[in-house]
Tab-separated table of C-alpha atoms and ligand atoms in Angstrom:
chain	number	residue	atom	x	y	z
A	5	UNK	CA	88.594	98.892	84.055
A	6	UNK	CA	90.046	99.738	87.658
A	7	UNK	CA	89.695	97.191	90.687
A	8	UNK	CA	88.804	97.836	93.725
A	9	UNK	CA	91.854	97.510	95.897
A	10	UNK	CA	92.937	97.011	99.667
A	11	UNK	CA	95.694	98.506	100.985
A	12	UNK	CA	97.820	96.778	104.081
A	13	UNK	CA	100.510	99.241	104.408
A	14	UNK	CA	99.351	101.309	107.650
A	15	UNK	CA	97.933	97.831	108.575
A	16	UNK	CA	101.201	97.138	111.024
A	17	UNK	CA	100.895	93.549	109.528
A	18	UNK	CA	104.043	92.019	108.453
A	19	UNK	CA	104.792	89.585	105.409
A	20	UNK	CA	105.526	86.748	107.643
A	21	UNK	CA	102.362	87.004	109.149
A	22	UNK	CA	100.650	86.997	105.625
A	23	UNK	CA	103.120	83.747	105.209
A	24	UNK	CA	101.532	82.097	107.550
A	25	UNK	CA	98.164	82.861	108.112
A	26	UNK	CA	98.200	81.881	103.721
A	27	UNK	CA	97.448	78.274	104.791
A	28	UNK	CA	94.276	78.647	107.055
A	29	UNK	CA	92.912	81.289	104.681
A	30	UNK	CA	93.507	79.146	101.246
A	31	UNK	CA	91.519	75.967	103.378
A	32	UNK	CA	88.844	78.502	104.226
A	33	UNK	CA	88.611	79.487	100.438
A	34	UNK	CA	88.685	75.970	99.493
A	35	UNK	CA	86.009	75.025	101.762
A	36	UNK	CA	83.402	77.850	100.720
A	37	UNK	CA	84.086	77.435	97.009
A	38	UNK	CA	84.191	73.756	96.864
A	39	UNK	CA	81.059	73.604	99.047
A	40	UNK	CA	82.575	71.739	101.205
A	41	UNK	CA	82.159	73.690	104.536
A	42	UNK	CA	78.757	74.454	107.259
A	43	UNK	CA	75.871	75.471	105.609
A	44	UNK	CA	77.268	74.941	102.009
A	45	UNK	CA	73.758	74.608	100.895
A	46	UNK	CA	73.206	78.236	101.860
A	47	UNK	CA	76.293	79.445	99.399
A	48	UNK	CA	73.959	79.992	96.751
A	49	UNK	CA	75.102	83.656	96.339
A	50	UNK	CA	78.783	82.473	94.857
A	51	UNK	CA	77.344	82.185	91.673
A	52	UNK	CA	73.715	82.975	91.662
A	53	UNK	CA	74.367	85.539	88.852
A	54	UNK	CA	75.024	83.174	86.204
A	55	UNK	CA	72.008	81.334	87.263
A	56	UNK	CA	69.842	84.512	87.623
A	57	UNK	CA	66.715	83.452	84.633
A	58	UNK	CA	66.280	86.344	81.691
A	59	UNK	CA	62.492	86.657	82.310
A	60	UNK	CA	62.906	87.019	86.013
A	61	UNK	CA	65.422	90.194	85.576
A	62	UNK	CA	62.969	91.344	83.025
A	63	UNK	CA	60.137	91.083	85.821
A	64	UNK	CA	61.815	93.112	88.057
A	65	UNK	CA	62.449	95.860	85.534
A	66	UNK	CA	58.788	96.196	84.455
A	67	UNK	CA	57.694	96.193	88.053
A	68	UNK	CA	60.629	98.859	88.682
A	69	UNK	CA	59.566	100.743	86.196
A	70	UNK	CA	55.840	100.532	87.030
A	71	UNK	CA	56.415	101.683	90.456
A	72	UNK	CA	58.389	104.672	88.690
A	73	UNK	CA	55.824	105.634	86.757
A	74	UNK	CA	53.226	104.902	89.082
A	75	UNK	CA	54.423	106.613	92.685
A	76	UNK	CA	55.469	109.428	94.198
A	77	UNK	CA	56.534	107.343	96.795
A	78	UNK	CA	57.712	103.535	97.524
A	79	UNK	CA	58.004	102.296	101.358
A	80	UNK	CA	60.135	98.939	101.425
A	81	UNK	CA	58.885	96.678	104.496
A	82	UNK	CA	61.539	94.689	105.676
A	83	UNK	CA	64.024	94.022	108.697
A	84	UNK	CA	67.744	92.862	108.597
A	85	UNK	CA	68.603	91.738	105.068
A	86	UNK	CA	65.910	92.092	103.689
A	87	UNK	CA	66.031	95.902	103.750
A	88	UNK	CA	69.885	96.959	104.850
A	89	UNK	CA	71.148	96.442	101.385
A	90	UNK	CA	68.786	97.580	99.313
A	91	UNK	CA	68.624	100.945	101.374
A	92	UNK	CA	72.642	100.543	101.043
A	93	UNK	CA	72.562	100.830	97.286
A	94	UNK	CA	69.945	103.086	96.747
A	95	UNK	CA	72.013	105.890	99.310
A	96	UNK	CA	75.445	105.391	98.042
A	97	UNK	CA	74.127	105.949	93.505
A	98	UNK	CA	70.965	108.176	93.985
A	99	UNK	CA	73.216	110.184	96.488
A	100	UNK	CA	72.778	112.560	99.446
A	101	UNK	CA	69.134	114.331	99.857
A	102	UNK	CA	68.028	111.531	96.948
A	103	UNK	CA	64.155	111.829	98.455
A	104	UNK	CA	63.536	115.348	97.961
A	105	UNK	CA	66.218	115.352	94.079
A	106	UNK	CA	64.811	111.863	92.796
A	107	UNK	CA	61.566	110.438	92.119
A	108	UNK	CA	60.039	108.137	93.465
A	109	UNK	CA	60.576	109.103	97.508
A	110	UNK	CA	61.728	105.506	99.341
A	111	UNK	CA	60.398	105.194	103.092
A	112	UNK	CA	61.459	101.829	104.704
A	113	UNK	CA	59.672	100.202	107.516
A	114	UNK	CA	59.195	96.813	109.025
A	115	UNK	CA	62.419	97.535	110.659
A	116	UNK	CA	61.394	98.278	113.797
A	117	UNK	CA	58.232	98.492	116.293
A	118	UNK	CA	57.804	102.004	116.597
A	119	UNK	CA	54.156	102.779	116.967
A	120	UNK	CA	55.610	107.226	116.469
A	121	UNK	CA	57.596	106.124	113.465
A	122	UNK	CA	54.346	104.002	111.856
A	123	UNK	CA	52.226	106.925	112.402
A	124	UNK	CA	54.388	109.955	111.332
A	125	UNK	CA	55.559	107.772	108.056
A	126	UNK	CA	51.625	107.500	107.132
A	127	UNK	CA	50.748	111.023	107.471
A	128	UNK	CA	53.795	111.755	105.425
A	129	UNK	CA	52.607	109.264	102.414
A	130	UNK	CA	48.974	109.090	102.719
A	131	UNK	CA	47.970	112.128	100.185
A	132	UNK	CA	50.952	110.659	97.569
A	133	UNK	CA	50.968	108.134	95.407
A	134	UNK	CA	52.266	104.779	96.512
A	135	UNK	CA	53.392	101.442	96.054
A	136	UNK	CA	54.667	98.900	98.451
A	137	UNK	CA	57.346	96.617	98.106
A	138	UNK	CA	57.327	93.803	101.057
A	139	UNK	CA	60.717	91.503	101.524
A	140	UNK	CA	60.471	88.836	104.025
A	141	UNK	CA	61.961	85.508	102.938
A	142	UNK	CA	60.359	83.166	105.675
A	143	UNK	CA	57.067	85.466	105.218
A	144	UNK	CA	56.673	85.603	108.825
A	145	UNK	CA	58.925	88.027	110.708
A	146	UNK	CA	57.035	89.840	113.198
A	147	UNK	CA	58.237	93.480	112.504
A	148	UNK	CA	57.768	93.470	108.422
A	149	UNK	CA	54.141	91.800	109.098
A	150	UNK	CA	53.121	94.267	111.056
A	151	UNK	CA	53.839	97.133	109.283
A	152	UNK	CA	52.218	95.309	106.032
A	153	UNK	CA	49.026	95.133	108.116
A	154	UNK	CA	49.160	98.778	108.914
A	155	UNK	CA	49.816	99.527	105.222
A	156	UNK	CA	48.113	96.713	103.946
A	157	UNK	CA	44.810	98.649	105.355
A	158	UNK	CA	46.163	102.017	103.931
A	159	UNK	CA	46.480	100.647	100.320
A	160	UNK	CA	43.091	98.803	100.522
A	161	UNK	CA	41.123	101.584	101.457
A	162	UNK	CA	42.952	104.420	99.292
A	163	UNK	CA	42.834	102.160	96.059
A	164	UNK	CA	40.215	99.633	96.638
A	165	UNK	CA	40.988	96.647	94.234
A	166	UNK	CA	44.080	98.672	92.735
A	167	UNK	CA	45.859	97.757	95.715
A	168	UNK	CA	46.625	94.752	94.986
A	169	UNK	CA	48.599	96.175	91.414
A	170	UNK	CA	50.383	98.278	93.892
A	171	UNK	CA	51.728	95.590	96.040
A	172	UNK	CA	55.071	93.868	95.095
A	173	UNK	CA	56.119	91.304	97.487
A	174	UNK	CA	60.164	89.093	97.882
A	175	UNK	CA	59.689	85.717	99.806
A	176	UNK	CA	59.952	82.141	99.569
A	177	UNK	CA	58.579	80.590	96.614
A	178	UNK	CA	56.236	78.473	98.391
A	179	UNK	CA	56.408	78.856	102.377
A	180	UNK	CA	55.153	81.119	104.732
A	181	UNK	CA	52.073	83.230	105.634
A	182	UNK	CA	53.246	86.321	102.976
A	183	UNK	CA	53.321	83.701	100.245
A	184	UNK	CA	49.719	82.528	101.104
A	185	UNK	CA	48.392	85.512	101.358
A	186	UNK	CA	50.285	86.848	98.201
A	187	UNK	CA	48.520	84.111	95.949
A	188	UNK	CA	45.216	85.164	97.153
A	189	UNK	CA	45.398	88.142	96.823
A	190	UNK	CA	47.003	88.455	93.723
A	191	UNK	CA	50.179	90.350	94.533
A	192	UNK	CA	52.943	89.960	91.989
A	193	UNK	CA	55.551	87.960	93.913
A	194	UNK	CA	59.373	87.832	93.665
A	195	UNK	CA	61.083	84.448	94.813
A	196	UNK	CA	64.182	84.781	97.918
A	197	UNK	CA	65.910	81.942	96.657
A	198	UNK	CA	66.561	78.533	99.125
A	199	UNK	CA	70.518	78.666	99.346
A	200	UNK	CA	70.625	82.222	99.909
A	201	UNK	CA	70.261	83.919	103.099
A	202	UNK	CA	68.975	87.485	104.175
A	203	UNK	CA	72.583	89.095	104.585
A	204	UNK	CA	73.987	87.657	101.526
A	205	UNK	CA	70.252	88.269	99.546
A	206	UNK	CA	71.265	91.981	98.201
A	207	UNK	CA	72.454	90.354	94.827
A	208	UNK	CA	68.931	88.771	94.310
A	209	UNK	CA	65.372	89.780	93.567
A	210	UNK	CA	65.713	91.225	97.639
A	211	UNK	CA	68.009	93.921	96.461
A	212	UNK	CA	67.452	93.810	92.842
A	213	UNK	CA	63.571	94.757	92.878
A	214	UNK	CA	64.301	98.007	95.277
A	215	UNK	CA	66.792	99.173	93.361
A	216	UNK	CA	65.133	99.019	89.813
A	217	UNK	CA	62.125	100.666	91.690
A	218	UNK	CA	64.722	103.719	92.859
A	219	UNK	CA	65.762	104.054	88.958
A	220	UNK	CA	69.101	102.324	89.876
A	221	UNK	CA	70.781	100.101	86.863
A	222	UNK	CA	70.322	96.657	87.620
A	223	UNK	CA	72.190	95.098	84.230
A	224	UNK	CA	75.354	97.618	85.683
A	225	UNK	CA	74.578	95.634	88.589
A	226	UNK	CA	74.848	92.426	87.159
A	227	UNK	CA	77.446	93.098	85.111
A	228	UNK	CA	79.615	94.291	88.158
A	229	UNK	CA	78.133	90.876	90.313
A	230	UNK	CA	80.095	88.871	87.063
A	231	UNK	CA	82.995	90.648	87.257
A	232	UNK	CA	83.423	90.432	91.000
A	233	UNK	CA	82.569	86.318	90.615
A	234	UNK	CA	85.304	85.964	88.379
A	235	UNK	CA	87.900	88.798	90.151
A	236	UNK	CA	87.305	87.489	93.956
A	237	UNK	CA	87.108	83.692	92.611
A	238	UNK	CA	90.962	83.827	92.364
A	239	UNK	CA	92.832	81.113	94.162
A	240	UNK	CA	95.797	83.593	94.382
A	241	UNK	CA	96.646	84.984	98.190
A	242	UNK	CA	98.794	87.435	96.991
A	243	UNK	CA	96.064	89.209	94.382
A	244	UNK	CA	93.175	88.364	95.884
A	245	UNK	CA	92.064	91.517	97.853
A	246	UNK	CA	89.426	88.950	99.721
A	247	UNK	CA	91.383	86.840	100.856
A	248	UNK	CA	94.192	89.227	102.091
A	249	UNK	CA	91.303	90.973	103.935
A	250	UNK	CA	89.895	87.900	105.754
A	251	UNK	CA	93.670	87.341	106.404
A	252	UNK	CA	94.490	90.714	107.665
A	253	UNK	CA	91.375	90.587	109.929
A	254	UNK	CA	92.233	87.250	111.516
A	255	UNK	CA	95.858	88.788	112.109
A	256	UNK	CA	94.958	91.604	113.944
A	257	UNK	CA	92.145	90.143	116.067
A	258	UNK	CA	94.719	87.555	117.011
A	259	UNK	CA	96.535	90.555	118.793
A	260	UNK	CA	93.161	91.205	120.403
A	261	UNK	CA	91.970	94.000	118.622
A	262	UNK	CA	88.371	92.724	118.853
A	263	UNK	CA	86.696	96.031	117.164
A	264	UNK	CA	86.870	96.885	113.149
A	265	UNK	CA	85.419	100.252	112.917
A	266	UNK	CA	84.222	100.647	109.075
A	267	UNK	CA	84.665	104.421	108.263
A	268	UNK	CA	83.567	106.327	105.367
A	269	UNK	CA	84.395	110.296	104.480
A	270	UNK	CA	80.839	110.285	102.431
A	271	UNK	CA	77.340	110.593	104.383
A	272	UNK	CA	75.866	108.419	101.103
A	273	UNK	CA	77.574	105.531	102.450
A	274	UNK	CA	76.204	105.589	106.189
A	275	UNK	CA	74.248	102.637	104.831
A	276	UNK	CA	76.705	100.638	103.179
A	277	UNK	CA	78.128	100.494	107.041
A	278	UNK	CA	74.865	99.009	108.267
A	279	UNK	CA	75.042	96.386	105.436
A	280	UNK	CA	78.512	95.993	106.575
A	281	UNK	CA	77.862	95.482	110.166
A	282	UNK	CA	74.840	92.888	109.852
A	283	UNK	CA	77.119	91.057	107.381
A	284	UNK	CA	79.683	90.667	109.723
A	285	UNK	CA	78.429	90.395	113.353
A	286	UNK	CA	75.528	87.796	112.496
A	287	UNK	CA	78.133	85.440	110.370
A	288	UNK	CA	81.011	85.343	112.409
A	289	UNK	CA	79.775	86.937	116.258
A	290	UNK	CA	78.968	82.960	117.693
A	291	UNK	CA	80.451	80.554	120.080
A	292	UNK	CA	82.038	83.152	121.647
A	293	UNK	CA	84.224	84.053	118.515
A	294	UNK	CA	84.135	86.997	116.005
A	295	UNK	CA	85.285	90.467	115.316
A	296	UNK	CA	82.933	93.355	116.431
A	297	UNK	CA	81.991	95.361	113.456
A	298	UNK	CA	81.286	99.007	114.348
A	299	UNK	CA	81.240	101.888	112.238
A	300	UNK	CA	82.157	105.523	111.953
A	301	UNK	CA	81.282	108.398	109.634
A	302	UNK	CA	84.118	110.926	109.064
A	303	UNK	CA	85.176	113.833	109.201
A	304	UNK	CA	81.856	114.489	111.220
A	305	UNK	CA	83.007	111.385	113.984
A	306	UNK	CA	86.301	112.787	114.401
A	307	UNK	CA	84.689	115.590	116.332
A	308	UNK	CA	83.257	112.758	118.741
A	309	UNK	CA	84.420	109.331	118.428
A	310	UNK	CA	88.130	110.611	117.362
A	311	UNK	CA	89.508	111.064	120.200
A	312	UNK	CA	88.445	107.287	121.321
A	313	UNK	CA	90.270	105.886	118.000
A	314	UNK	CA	92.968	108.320	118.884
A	315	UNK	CA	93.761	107.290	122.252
A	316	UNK	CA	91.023	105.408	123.950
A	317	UNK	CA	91.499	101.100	124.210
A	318	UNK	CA	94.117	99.691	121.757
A	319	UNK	CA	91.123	97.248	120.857
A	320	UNK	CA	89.991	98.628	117.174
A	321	UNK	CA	91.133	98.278	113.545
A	322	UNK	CA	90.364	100.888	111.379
A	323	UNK	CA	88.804	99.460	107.666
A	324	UNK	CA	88.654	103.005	105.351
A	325	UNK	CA	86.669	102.775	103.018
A	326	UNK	CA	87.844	105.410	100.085
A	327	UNK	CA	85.918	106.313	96.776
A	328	UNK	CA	88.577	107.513	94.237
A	329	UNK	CA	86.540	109.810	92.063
A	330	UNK	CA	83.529	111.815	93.662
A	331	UNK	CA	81.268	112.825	90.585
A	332	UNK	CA	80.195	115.692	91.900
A	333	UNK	CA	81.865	118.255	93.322
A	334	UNK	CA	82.519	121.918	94.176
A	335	UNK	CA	85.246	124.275	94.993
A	336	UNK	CA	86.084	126.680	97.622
A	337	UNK	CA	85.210	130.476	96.567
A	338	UNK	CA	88.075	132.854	96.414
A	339	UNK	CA	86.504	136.111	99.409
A	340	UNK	CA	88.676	139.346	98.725
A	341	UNK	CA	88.046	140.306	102.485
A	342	UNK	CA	89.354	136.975	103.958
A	343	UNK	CA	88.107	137.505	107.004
A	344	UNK	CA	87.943	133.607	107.681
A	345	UNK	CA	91.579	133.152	106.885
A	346	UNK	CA	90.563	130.359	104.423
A	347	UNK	CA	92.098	131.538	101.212
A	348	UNK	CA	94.987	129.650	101.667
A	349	UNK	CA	92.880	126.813	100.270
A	350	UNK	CA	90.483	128.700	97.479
A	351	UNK	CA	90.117	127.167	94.255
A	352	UNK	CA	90.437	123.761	95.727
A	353	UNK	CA	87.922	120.714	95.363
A	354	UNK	CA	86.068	119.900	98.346
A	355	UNK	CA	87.296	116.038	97.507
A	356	UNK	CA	90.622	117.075	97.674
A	357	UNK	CA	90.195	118.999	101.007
A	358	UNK	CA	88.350	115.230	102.040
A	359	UNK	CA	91.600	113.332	100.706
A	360	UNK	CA	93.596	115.476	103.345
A	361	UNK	CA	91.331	115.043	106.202
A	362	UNK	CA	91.823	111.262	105.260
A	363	UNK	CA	95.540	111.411	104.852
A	364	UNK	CA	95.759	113.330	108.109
A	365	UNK	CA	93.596	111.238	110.303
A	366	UNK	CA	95.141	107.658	108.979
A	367	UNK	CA	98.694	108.751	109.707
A	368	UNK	CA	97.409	110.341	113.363
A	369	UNK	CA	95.481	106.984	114.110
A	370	UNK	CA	99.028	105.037	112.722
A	371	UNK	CA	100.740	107.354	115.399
A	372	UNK	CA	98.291	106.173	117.870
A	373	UNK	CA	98.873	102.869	117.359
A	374	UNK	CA	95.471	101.842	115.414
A	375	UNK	CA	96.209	99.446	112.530
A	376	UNK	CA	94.676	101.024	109.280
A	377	UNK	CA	92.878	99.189	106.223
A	378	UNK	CA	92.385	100.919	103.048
A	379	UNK	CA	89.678	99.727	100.462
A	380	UNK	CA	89.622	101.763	97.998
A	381	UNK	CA	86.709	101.566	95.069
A	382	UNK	CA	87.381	103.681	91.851
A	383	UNK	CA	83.828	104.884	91.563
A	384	UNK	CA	80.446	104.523	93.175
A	385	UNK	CA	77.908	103.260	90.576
A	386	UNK	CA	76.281	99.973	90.053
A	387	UNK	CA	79.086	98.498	88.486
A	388	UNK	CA	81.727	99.311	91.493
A	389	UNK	CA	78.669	98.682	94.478
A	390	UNK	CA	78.036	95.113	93.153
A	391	UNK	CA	81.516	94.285	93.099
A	392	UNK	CA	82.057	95.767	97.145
A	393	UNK	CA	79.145	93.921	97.971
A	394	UNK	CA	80.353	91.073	96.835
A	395	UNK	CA	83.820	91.538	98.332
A	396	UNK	CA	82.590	91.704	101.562
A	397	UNK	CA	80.608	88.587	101.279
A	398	UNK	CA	83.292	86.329	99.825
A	399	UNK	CA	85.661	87.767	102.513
A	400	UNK	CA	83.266	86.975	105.032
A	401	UNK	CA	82.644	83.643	104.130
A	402	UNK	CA	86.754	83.170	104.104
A	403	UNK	CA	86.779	84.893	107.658
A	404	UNK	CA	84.120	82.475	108.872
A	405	UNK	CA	85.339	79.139	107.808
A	406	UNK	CA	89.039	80.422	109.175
A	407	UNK	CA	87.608	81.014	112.601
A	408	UNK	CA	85.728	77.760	112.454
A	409	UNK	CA	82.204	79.027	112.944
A	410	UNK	CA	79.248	78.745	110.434
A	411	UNK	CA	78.672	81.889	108.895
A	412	UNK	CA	75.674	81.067	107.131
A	413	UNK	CA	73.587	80.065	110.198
A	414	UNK	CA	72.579	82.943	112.645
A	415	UNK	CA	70.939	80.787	116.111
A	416	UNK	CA	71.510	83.819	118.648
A	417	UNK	CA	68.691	85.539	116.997
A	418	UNK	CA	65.596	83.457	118.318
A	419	UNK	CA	66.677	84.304	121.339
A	420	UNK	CA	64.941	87.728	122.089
A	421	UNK	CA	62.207	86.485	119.768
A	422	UNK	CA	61.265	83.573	121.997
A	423	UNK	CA	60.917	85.720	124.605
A	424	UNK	CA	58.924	88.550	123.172
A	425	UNK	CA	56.640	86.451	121.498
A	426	UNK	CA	56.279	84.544	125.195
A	427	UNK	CA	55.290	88.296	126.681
A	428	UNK	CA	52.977	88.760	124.022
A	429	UNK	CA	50.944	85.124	124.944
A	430	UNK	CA	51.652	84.232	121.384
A	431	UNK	CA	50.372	80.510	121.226
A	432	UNK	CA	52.492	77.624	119.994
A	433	UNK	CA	50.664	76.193	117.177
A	434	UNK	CA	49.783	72.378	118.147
B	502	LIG	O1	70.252	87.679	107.644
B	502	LIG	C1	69.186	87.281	108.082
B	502	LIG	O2	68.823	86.119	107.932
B	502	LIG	C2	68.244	88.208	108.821
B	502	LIG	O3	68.745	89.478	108.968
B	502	LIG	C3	66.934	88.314	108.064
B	502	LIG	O4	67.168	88.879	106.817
B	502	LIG	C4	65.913	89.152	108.847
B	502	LIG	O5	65.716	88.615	110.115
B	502	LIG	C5	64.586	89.201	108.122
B	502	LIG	O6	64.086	87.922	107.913
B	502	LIG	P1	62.939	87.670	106.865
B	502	LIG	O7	63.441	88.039	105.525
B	502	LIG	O8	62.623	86.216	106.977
B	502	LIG	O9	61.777	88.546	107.269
C-alpha cells in the first residue's frame, strides 16, 4: 500500500529550521493527542472510527441505498461543514460531469440565501424523483432552515405522507429545532456527534450518509479513516508527513508569507479546496493569527492568477496537491496534416502532458521565489480521500495548538449573524 507523501524540497526550508521548529510542533502533537489542549472535548474526530457503532454504518448504507434506488435526484441542505466535505468527496470519486454520468443527480443548498438559486434548483428537480438529506448539527442555522422550509413544502405536497420516507436528516441527538421537528415528523435521523465539530464532521454520519447516497464506498472509507489514525498518529517528526506540514507552514509564515494557495491540476478536486479552506481559516484565522488559505485550480489559473504567483507580493506558499495515477485517461491523436504543430507530442497521455505543466510551473514559481509544497496521494478513491482528509485535520490541529489559538472553537462567526438576525427584527427569546 502507497502513502500519501509531502514533499519539502522546492519548499526553500532548511533542516535547521525543521531542527528547531521539532520542539513546538512535538508539544502541539502532544497536546491534541493527549487531550490536553483548548477544546479537547471537541477532538472527538482522532479516533471516532474505532468508536463508529456496526448498526449505525449499517443505517447509513440502507438509507444510501434507498435514496439510490429511490431518486433521480438528492439535494443535500447544509452550510459550512456540514455540506463542504461531503460535496468534496462525492466530486473528487464520482468524477468530472458525475450529475449527468451517475445516478442519483446531487443538488446542494442551504448554503446560501439566494432567492434565483432556490427557484431555478426547484424547477430543475420538481418533475424528478427526490429525496432530501438535511445536515445541521445545532438544527438551527438560518440558511439550511430555510431552504428545508422551501423544500420541506415541495416534498409534502409532491408525496403527501411519503415525504416523510424521503427525508433523511444529520443533527444533534437531542437539541435543536431540526431534532424536534424530526421526531414528529418521523424523519429517520442521523446523530452529529458532541466532540466533533462541523469542519472536522466529514468522517461521521455528516459526510458518511452523502456519500453512501452518491454510491461512494463508505467501508473503503473507513478502512482508509483506520489507516490514516494509525499512519498520522506517529510521534515521529521526521516520518510524520503531518507534522512536517504543520511545521513547514509555521516556518514559512514566520517569514511572512501569510497566503497558502492550495492548487490542484484536476477540476474534480475544486471541492476538496473549499474543504481545505474552511478547515483552515475558521481553526487557525483568530486573535489576529493564522495563515490565509486560498486556492487555485491549474493549468486553467495559470492563465489568470499565474502571473500574481509568478511575480506579484512575495506573500504566498504554494501547497500542490498531486494525484499519482489518473484512472482515466486519453491520448493525443496522431493528424497527418499537422497543421497545429502538435505532433511533437502525439501518442502521449493527457496525465503526462499535466505532469509537465506541473513540473514546469513549480520550478518557474521556485524561480520566482514562491516556496513550493508537494502532497502527493497515490490514487483518488475512498481509501486515499479518507486518509487526505484526515491529514489535513491532524495537521491542522498541530498548526493550531503551535500558534497558540483554539482551533476547535470558531467565535468570529456570530458576528455577521448577530447583525443580520438584528436587521431582520428577529426577537430574543425571553
Ligand atoms: O465548522 C463549523 O462549525 C461551521 O462551518 C458549521 O458547520 C456551519 O456553520 C453549519 O452549522 P450547522 O451544522 O450547525 O448548521
Amino acid at each position: 500500500m502507497e502513502n500519501i507523501t509531502l514533499n519539502l524540497q522546492g519548499s526553500f526550508i532548511e533542516e535547521n529550521e525543521l531542527k528547531e521548529i521539532k520542539p513546538e510542533i512535538m508539544a502541539a502533537q502532544e497536546m491534541l493527542l493527549d487531550r490536553k489542549g483548548a477544546s479537547s472535548e471537541m477532538t472527538g474526530w482522532l479516533d471516532c472510527m474505532y468508536r463508529m457503532d456496526k448498526k449505525e454504518l449499517e443505517d447509513i448504507k440502507r438509507a444510501g441505498r434507498y435514496i439510490q434506488e429511490n431518486s433521480q435526484a438528492f439535494i443535500l441542505l447544509g452550510i459550512g461543514g456540514s455540506y463542504l466535505g461531503a460535496k468534496a468527496a462525492i466530486e473528487a470519486v464520482r468524477g468530472d460531469f458525475h450529475n449527468e454520468l451517475c445516478s442519483p443527480r446531487v443538488y446542494y443548498a442551504g448554503q446560501n440565501l439566494s432567492g434565483p438559486y432556490l427557484k431555478k434548483l426547484i424547477q430543475l428537480v420538481k418533475e424528478k424523483e427526490i429525496c432530501i438529506i438535511v445536515i445541521s448539527k445545532s438544527g438551527t442555522t438560518l440558511e439550511t432552515a430555510l431552504a428545508f422550509r422551501v423544500f420541506r413544502d415541495l416534498m409534502e405536497e409532491k408525496y403527501k405522507e411519503e415525504s416523510k420516507n424521503r427525508i433523511f436528516v444529520v443533527t444533534d441527538k437531542e437539541k435543536g429545532a431540526l431534532k424536534t421537528m424530526s421526531d414528529l415528523k418521523g424523519y429517520k435521523t442521523f446523530v452529529v456527534p458532541d466532540d466533533i465539530g462541523g469542519r472536522y464532521s466529514v468522517i461521521t454520519p455528516v459526510g458518511l450518509l452523502p456519500m453512501a447516497a452518491a454510491g461512494l464506498d463508505i467501508d473503503k472509507f473507513m478502512e482508509g479513516l483506520r489507516s490514516a489514525a494509525e499512519e498520522y498518529g506517529s510521534r515521529n517528526f521526521e516520518t510524520n508527513p503531518c507534522l512536517l506540514y504543520a511545521g513547514a507552514r509555521n516556518i514559512l509564515n514566520r517569514r511572512n508569507k501569510e497566503i497558502e494557495i492550495l492548487v490542484n491540476y484536476e477540476p474534480s478536486c475544486i471541492s476538496i479546496a473549499e474543504w481545505w479552506k474552511q478547515l483552515y481559516g475558521e481553526s487557525e484565522g483568530k486573535e489576529g493569527k493564522g495563515i490565509f488559505p486560498a486556492s487555485l485550480n491549474f493549468t486553467t489559473d495559470l492563465h489568470s492568477m499565474g502571473q500574481f504567483v509568478q511575480e506579484g507580493r512575495e506573500i504566498l506558499f504554494e501547497t500542490t496537491l498531486r494525484i499519482e495515477n489518473c484512472e482515466d485517461d486519453l491520448e493525443v491523436p496522431f493528424d497527418s496534416n499537422d497543421f497545429d504543430k502538435l505532433n511533437y507530442i502525439a501518442g502521449k497521455s493527457f496525465s503526462y502532458i499535466n505532469s509537465k505543466a506541473f513540473e514546469g510551473t513549480f520550478l518557474a514559481h521556485k524561480e520566482g521565489n514562491v516556496p513550493g509544497l508537494i502532497i502527493t496521494i497515490p490514487k483518488m478513491d475512498e481509501f486515499y480521500l479518507a486518509k487526505l482528509f484526515y491529514f489535513f485535520m491532524m495537521s491542522c490541529g498541530i498548526s493550531g495548538y503551535t500558534i497558540k489559538v483554539d482551533p476547535f472553537t470558531q467565535p468570529g462567526v456570530e458576528a455577521y449573524k448577530k447583525n443580520m438576525f438584528r436587521l431582520l427584527g428577529k426577537k430574543e427569546r425571553i
